[in-house]
Coordinates of C-alpha atoms and ligand atoms in Angstrom, one line a residue:
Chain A
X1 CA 8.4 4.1 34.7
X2 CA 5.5 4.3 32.2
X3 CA 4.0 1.3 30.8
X4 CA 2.0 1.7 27.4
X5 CA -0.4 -0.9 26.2
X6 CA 0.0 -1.1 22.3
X7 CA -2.8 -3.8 22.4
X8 CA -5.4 -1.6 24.1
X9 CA -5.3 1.1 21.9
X10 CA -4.6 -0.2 18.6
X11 CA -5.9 -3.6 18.7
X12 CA -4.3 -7.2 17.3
X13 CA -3.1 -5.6 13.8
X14 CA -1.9 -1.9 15.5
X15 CA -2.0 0.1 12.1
X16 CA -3.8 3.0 12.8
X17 CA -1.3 5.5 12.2
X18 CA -3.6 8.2 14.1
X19 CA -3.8 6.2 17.1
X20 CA 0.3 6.0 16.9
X21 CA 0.6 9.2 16.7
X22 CA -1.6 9.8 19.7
X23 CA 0.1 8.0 21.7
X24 CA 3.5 9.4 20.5
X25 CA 2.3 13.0 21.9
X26 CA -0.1 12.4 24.9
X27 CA 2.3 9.5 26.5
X28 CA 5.2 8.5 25.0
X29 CA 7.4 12.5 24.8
X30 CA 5.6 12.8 27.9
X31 CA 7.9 10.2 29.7
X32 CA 10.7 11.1 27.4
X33 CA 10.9 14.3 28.1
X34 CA 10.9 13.4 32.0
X35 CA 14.1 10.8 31.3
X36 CA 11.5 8.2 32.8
X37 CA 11.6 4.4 31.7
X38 CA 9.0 3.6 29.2
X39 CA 7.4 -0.1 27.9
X40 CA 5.7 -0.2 25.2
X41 CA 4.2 -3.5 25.6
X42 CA 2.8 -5.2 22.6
X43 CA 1.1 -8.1 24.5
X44 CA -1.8 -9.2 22.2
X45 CA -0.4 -7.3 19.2
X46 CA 0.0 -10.1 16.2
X47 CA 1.2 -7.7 13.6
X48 CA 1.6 -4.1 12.6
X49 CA 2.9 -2.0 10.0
X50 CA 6.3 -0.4 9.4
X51 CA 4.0 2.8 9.1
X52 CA 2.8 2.5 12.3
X53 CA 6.2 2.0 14.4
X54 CA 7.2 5.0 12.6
X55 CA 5.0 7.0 13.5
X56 CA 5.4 5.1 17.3
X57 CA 8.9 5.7 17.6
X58 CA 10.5 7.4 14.6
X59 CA 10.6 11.3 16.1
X60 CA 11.5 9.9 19.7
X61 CA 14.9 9.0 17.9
X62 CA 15.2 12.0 16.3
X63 CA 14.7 14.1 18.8
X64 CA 16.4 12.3 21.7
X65 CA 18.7 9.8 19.6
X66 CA 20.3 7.6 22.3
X67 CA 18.1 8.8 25.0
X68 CA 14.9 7.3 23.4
X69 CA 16.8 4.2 22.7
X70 CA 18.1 3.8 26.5
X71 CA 14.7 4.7 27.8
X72 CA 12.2 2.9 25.6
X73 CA 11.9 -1.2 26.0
X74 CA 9.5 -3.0 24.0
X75 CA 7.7 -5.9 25.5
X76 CA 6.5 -9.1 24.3
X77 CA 7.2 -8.2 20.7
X78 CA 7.2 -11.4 18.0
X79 CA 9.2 -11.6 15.2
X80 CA 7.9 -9.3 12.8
X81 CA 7.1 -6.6 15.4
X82 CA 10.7 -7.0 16.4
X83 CA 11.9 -6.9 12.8
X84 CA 9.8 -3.6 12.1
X85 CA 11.4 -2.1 15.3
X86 CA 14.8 -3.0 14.2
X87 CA 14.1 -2.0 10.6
X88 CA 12.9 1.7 11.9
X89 CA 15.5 2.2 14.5
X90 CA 17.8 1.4 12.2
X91 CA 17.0 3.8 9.6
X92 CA 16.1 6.2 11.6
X93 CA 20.1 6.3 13.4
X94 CA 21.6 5.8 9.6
X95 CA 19.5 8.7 8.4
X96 CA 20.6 11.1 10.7
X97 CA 23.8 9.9 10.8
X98 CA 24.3 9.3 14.6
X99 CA 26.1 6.4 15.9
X100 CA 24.5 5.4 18.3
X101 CA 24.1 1.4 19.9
X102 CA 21.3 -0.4 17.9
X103 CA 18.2 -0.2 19.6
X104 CA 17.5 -3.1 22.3
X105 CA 14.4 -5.1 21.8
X106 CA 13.4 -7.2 25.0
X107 CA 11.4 -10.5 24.8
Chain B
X1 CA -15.1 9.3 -20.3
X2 CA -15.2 5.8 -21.5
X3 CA -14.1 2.4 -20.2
X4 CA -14.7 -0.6 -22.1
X5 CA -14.7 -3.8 -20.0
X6 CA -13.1 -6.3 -21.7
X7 CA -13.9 -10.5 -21.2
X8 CA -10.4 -10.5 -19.5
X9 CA -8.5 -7.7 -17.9
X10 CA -6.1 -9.4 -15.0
X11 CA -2.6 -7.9 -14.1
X12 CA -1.0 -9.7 -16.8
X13 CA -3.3 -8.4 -19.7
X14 CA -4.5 -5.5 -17.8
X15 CA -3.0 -3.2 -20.6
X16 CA -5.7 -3.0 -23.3
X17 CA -8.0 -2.0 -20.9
X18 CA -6.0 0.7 -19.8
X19 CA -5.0 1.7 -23.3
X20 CA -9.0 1.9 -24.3
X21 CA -9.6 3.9 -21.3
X22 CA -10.5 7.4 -22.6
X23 CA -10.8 10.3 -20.2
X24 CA -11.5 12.8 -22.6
X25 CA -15.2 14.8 -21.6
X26 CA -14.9 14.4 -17.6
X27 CA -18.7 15.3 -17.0
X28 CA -19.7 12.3 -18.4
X29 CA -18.9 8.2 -18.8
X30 CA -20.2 6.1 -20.6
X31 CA -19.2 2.2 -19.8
X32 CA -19.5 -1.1 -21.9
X33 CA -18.3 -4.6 -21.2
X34 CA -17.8 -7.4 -23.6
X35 CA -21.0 -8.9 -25.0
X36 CA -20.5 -13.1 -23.8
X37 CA -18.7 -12.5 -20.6
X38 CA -16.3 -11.4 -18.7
X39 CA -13.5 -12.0 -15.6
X40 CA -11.3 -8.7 -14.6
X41 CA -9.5 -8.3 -11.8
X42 CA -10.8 -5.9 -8.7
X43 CA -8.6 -2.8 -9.8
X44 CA -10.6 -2.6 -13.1
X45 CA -14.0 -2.6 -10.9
X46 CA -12.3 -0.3 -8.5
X47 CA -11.0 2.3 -11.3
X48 CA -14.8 2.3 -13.1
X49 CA -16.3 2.6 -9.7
X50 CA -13.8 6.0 -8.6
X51 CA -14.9 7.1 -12.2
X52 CA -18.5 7.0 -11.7
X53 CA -17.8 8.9 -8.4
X54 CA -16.4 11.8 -9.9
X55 CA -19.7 12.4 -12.7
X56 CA -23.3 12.6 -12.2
X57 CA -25.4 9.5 -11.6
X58 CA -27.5 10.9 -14.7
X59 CA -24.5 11.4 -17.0
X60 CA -23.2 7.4 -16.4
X61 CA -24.4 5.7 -19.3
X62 CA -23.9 2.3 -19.1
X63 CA -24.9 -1.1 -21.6
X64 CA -27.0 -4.2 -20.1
X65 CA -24.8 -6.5 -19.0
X66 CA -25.7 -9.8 -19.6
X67 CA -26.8 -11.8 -16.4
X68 CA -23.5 -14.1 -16.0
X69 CA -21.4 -10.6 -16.0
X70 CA -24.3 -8.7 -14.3
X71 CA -24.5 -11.0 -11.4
X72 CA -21.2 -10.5 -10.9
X73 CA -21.1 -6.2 -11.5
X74 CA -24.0 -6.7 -8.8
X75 CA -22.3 -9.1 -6.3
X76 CA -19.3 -6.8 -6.7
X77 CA -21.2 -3.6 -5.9
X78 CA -20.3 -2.0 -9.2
X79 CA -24.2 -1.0 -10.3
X80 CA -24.5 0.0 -6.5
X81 CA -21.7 2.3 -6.5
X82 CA -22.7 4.0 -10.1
X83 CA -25.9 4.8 -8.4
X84 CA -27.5 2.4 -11.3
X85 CA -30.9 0.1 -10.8
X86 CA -30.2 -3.4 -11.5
X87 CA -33.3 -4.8 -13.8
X88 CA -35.2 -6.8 -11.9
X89 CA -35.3 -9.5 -14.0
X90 CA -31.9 -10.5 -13.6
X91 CA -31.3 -10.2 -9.8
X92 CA -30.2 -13.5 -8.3
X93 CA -28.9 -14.6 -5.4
X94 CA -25.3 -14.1 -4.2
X95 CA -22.6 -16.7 -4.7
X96 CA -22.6 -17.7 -0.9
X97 CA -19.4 -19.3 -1.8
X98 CA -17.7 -16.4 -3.1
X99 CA -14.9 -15.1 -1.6
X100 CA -15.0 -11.5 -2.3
X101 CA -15.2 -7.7 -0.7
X102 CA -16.8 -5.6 -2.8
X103 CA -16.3 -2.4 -3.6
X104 CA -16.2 0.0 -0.5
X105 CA -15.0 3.7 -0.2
X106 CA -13.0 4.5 2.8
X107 CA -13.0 8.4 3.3
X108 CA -11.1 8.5 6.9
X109 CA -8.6 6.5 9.2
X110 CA -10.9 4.2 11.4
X111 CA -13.2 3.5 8.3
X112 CA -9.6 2.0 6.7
X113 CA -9.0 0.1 10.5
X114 CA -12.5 -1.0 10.3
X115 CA -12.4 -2.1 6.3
X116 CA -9.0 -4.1 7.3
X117 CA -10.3 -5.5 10.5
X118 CA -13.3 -7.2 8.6
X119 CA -11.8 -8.2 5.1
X120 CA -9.8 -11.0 6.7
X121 CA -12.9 -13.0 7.8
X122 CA -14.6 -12.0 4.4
X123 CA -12.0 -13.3 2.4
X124 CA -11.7 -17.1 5.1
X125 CA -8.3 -16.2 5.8
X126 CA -8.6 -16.0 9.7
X127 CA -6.8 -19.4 9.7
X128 CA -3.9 -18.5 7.6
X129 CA -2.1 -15.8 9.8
X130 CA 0.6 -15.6 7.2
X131 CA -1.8 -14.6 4.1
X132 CA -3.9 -13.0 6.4
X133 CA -1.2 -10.3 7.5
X134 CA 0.1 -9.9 3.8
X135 CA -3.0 -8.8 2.6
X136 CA -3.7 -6.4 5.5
X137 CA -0.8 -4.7 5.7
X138 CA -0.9 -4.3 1.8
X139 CA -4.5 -2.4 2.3
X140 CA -3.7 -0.5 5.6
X141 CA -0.4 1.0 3.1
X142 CA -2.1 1.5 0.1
X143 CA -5.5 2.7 2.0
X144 CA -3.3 5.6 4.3
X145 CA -1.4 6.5 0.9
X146 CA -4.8 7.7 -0.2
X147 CA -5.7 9.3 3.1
X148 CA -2.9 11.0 3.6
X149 CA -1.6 12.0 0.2
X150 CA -4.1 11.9 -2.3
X151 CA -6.2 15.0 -1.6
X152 CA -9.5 12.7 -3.0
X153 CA -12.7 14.3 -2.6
X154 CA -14.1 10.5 -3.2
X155 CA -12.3 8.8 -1.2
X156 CA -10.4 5.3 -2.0
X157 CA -12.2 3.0 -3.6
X158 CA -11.1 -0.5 -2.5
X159 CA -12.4 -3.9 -3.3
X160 CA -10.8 -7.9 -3.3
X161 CA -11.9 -11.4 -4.4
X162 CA -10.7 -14.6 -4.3
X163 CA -9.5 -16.8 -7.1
X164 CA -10.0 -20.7 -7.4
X165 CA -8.1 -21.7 -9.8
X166 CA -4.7 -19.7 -8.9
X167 CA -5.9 -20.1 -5.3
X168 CA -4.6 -16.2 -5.2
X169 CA -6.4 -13.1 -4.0
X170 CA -6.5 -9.8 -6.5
X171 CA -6.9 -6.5 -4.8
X172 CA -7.4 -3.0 -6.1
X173 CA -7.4 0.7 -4.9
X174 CA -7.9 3.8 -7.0
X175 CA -8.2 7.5 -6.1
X176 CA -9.1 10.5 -7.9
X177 CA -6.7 12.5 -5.9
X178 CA -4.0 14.5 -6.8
X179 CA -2.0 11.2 -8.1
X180 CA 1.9 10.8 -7.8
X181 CA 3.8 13.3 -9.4
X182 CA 2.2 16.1 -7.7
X183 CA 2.4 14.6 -4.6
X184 CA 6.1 13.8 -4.9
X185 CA 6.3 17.0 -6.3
X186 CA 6.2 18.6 -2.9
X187 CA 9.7 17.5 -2.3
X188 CA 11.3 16.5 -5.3
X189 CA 11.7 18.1 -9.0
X190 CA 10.8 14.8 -10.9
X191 CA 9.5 16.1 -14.3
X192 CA 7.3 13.2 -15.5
X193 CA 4.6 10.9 -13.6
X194 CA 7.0 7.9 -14.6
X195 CA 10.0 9.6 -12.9
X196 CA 7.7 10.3 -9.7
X197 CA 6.2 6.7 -9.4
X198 CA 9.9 5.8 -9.4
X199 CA 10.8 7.7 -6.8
X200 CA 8.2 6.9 -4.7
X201 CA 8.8 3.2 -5.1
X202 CA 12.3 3.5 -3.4
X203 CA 12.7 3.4 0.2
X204 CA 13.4 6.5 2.0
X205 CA 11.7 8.4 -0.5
X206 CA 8.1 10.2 0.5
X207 CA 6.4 13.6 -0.7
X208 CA 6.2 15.0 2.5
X209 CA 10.0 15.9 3.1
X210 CA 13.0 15.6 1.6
X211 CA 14.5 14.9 5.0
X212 CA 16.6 11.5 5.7
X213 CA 14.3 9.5 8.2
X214 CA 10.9 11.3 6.5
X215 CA 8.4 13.3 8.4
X216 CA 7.1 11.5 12.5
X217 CA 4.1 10.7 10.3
X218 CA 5.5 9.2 7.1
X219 CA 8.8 7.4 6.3
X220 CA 8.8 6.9 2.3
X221 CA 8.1 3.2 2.8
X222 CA 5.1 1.8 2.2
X223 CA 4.7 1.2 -1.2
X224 CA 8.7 0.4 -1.4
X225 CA 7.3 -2.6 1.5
X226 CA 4.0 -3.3 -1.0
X227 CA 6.3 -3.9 -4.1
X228 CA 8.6 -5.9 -1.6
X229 CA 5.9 -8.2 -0.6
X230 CA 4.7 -8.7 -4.2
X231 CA 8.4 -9.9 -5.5
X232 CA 9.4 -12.2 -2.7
X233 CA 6.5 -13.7 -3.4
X234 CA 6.5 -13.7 -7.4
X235 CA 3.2 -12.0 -7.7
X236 CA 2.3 -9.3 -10.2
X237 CA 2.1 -5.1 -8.4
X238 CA 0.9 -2.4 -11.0
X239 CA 0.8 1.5 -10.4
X240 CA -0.6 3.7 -12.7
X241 CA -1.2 7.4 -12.5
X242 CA -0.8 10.6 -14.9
X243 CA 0.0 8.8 -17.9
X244 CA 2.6 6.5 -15.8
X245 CA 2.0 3.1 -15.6
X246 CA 4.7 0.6 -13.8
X247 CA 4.9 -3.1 -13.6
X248 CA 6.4 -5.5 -11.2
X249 CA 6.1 -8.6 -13.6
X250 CA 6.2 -11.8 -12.0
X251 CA 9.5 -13.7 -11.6
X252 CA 9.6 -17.5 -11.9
X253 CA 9.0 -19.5 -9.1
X254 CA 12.0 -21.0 -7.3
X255 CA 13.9 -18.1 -8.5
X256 CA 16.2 -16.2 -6.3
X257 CA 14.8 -13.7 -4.3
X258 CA 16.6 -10.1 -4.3
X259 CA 14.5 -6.9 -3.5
X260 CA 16.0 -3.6 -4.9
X261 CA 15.6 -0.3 -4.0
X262 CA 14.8 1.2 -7.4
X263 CA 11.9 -0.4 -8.7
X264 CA 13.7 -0.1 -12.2
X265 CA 16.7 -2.9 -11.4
X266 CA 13.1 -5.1 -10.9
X267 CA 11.6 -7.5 -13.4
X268 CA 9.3 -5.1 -14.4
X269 CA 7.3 -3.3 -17.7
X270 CA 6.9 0.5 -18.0
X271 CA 4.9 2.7 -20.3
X272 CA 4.3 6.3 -20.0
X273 CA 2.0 7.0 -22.6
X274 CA -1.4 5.9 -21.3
X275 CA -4.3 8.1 -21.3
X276 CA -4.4 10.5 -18.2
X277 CA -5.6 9.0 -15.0
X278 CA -5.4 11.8 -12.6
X279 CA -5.1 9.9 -9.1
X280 CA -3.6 6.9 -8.7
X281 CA -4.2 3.3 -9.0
X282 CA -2.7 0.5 -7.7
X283 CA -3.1 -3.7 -7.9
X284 CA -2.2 -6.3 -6.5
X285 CA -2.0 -10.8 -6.4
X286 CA -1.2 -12.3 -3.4
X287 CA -1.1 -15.9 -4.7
X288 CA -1.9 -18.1 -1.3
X289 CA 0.4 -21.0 -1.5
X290 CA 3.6 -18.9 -2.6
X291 CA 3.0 -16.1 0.3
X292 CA 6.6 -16.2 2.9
X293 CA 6.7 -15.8 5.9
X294 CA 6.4 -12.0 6.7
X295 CA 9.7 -12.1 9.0
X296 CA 12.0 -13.9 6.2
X297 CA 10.4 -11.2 4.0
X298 CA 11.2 -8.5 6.7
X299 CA 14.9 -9.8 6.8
X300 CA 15.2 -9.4 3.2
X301 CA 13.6 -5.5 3.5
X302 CA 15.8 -4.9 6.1
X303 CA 19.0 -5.4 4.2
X304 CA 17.9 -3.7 1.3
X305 CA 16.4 -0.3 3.2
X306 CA 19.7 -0.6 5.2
X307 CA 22.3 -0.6 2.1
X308 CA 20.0 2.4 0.5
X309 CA 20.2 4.5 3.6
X310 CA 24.1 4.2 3.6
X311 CA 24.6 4.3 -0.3
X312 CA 22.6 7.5 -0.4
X313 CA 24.7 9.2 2.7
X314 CA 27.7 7.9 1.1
X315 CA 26.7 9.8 -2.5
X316 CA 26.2 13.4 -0.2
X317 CA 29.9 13.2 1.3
X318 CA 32.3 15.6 0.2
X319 CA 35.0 14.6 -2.1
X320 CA 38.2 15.2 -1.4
X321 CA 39.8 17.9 -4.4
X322 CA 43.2 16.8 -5.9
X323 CA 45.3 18.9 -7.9
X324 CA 48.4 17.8 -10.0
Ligands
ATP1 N1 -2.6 7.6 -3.5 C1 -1.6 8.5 -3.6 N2 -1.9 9.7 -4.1 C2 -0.9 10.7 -4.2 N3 0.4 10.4 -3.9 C3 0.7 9.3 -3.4 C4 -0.2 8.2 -3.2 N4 0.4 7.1 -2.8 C5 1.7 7.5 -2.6 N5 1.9 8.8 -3.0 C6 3.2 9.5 -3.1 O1 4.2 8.6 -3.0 C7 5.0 8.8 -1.8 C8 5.6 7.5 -1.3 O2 4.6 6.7 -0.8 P1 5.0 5.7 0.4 O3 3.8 5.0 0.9 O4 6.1 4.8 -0.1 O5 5.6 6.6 1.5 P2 4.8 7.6 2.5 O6 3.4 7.3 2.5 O7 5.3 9.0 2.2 O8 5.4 7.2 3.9 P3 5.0 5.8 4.8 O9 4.3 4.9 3.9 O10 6.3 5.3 5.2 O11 4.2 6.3 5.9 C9 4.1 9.6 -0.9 O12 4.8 10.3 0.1 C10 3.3 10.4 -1.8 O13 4.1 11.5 -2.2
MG2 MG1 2.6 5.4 2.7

């Protein structure tokens, strides 16, 4: 199980799309690639972009498709974050044409 | 170059001033105002200040304002930026009650985090989280678009203020950069700078692949999402680059609110005969009192970037071949 602060490393308003994509390669295909459990917890996060949960979560999907769905919960999202994640995960699984279960967002 | 200023240059009216903009002799701008006074929205400042950037502080010629429109050039950063002295004479204090950021280049990703992180206090929106997180994610979009797309040796030039009497805030961004046909030009044929805003516009659509579900860095969405925000909330969005210049116009209030995909189907005004702006440009209103609630907004963008998605893997399946 890995647990990855959004918060800490991209602050109240996560839109650094560098600091995503950091965490994309150093922590989050890490864990993927080891078929571990992974939380990305946005306690503390009040908003972000659609930009930035692409470049979160947009290549997990596309390279591990229901796998990365399965595996990755996100924590303590509001409304809009949740909204965002849906918006991505859903494009993401219409683009590439997999159908697959929509992506599960935890409270 | 040459850019007149005109007494009144806002979203609505912003066309004269774009239509007296001449780019001709690049070395070189020369910029006058109207004589009395004047009141233009921050993507005018914004454009004039990413002009002056691009020419020698010695080749900027530039008329004597007079001191209401000079205080303001000066409070806005525009004489600052151009590298130009303000006359002594006329240098008063700041409007402490202004709400406005002036103008401010952002080069690199954390000097767009920082810019973003301390507009909101700047502008007295830390008590409206709704405004507050329209207008941020508006600039973190349009701010990365220059970043990563533009190629601008200057940077983005950003800047904001606050309006009173339409209790709305104006912001503006301009590059010097590659602008949007080239960039879109990467991936897609489109032949003219009005066909390539277009196409950047819809959702789905970036520069950086022609791959359903974009690039890990870059979906095709942000400025489909900018264009959302300004219609659900009836406020005017302008892009201009090449000799493209698009419109969102403003729909009435209490009208029905329906986002499309191709910025065309939108209320909108088009012209692609301006004078060359190579870069882009982009402005926006956020009127105060009319901003949504981001999450009915997101609803609204999730149907539409849904149905797009589908329509345009519907339009690549084979068709069936029938013979009589
Ligand atoms: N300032 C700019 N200069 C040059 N090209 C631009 C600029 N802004 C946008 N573009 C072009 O328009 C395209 C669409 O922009 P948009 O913001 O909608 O998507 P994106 O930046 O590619 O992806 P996302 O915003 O989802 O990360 C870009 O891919 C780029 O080709
Ligand atoms: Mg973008």
């Amino acid at each position: 199980m890995r647990r990855i602060n959004i918060f800490e490393k991209a602050g109240s308003f996560a839109e650094n799309k560098d600091i995503a994509r950091d965490i994309r390669r150093a922590e989050l295909f890490p864990a993927l690639a080891q078929n571990q459990k992974i939380i990305l917890n946005f306690d503390g996060v009040d908003a972000t972009t659609q930009s930035f949960i692409h470049a979160l979560i947009s290549d997990a999907i596309r390279q591990y498709g229901d796998k990365a769905l399965e595996n990755i919960t996100y924590h303590r999202c509001n409304d809009t974050i949740k909204q965002l994640v849906r918006i991505v995960v859903d494009y993401m699984q219409e683009g590439i044409g997999e159908n697959s279960p929509k992506g599960g967002v935890a409270s | 170059m040459k850019a007149y200023i005109p007494n009144s240059a806002f979203l609505g009216n912003i066309n004269h001033f774009l239509r007296n903009f001449d780019p001709a002799s690049p070395g070189k701008l020369q910029i006058t105002a109207n004589e009395k006074w004047m009141a233009v929205h921050p993507v005018v400042l914004a454009m004039i200040a990413a002009l002056g950037s691009t020419v020698e502080t010695r080749q900027i010629e530039c008329m004597r304002f007079v001191s209401k429109s000079k205080n303001y050039i000066i409070r806005m950063g525009l004489l600052d930026f151009l590298g130009l002295d303000p006359a002594e004479d006329t240098v008063r204090e700041h409007d402490p009650a202004g709400r406005f950021i002036p103008l401010k280049r952002i080069r690199n990703s954390d000097e767009a985090t920082q810019f973003i992180t301390d507009m909101i206090p700047l502008l007295h929106l830390q008590d409206k989280p709704a405004q507050a997180q329209t207008l941020s994610y508006i600039a973190s979009e349009l701010l990365r678009n220059v970043i990563e797309h533009a190629q601008a040796e200057h940077g983005a030039i950003i800047c904001a203020q606050y309006y009173k009497k339409s209790n709305s805030i104006g912001i503006g961004i301009a590059d010097t950069g590659i602008g949007i046909k080239k960039a879109i030009n990467q991936s897609y044929p489109a032949l003219t700078d009005m066909e390539a805003i277009r196409l950047a516009l819809q959702p789905g659509i970036t520069g950086t692949t022609k791959r359903e579900g974009g690039t890990p860095e870059n979906a095709g969405a942000g400025l489909f999402f900018t264009k959302s925000i300004a219609s659900v909330n009836k406020d005017f969005f302008i892009i201009y680059s090449g000799k493209g210049f698009y419109k969102l116009l403003r729909k009435p209030t209490g009208s029905r609110t329906v986002l499309f995909a191709d910025p065309f189907q939108d209320k909108h005004s088009k012209d692609e005969t301006y004078p060359y702006w190579k870069g882009t440009v982009v402005g926006v209103d956020i009127a105060l009192d009319r901003t949504r609630e981001f999450s009915k907004l997101l609803e609204l963008i999730r149907e539409t970037y849904g149905k797009e998605i589908r329509d345009r893997r519907r339009a690549r399946y084979k068709k069936p071949r029938f013979t009589s």
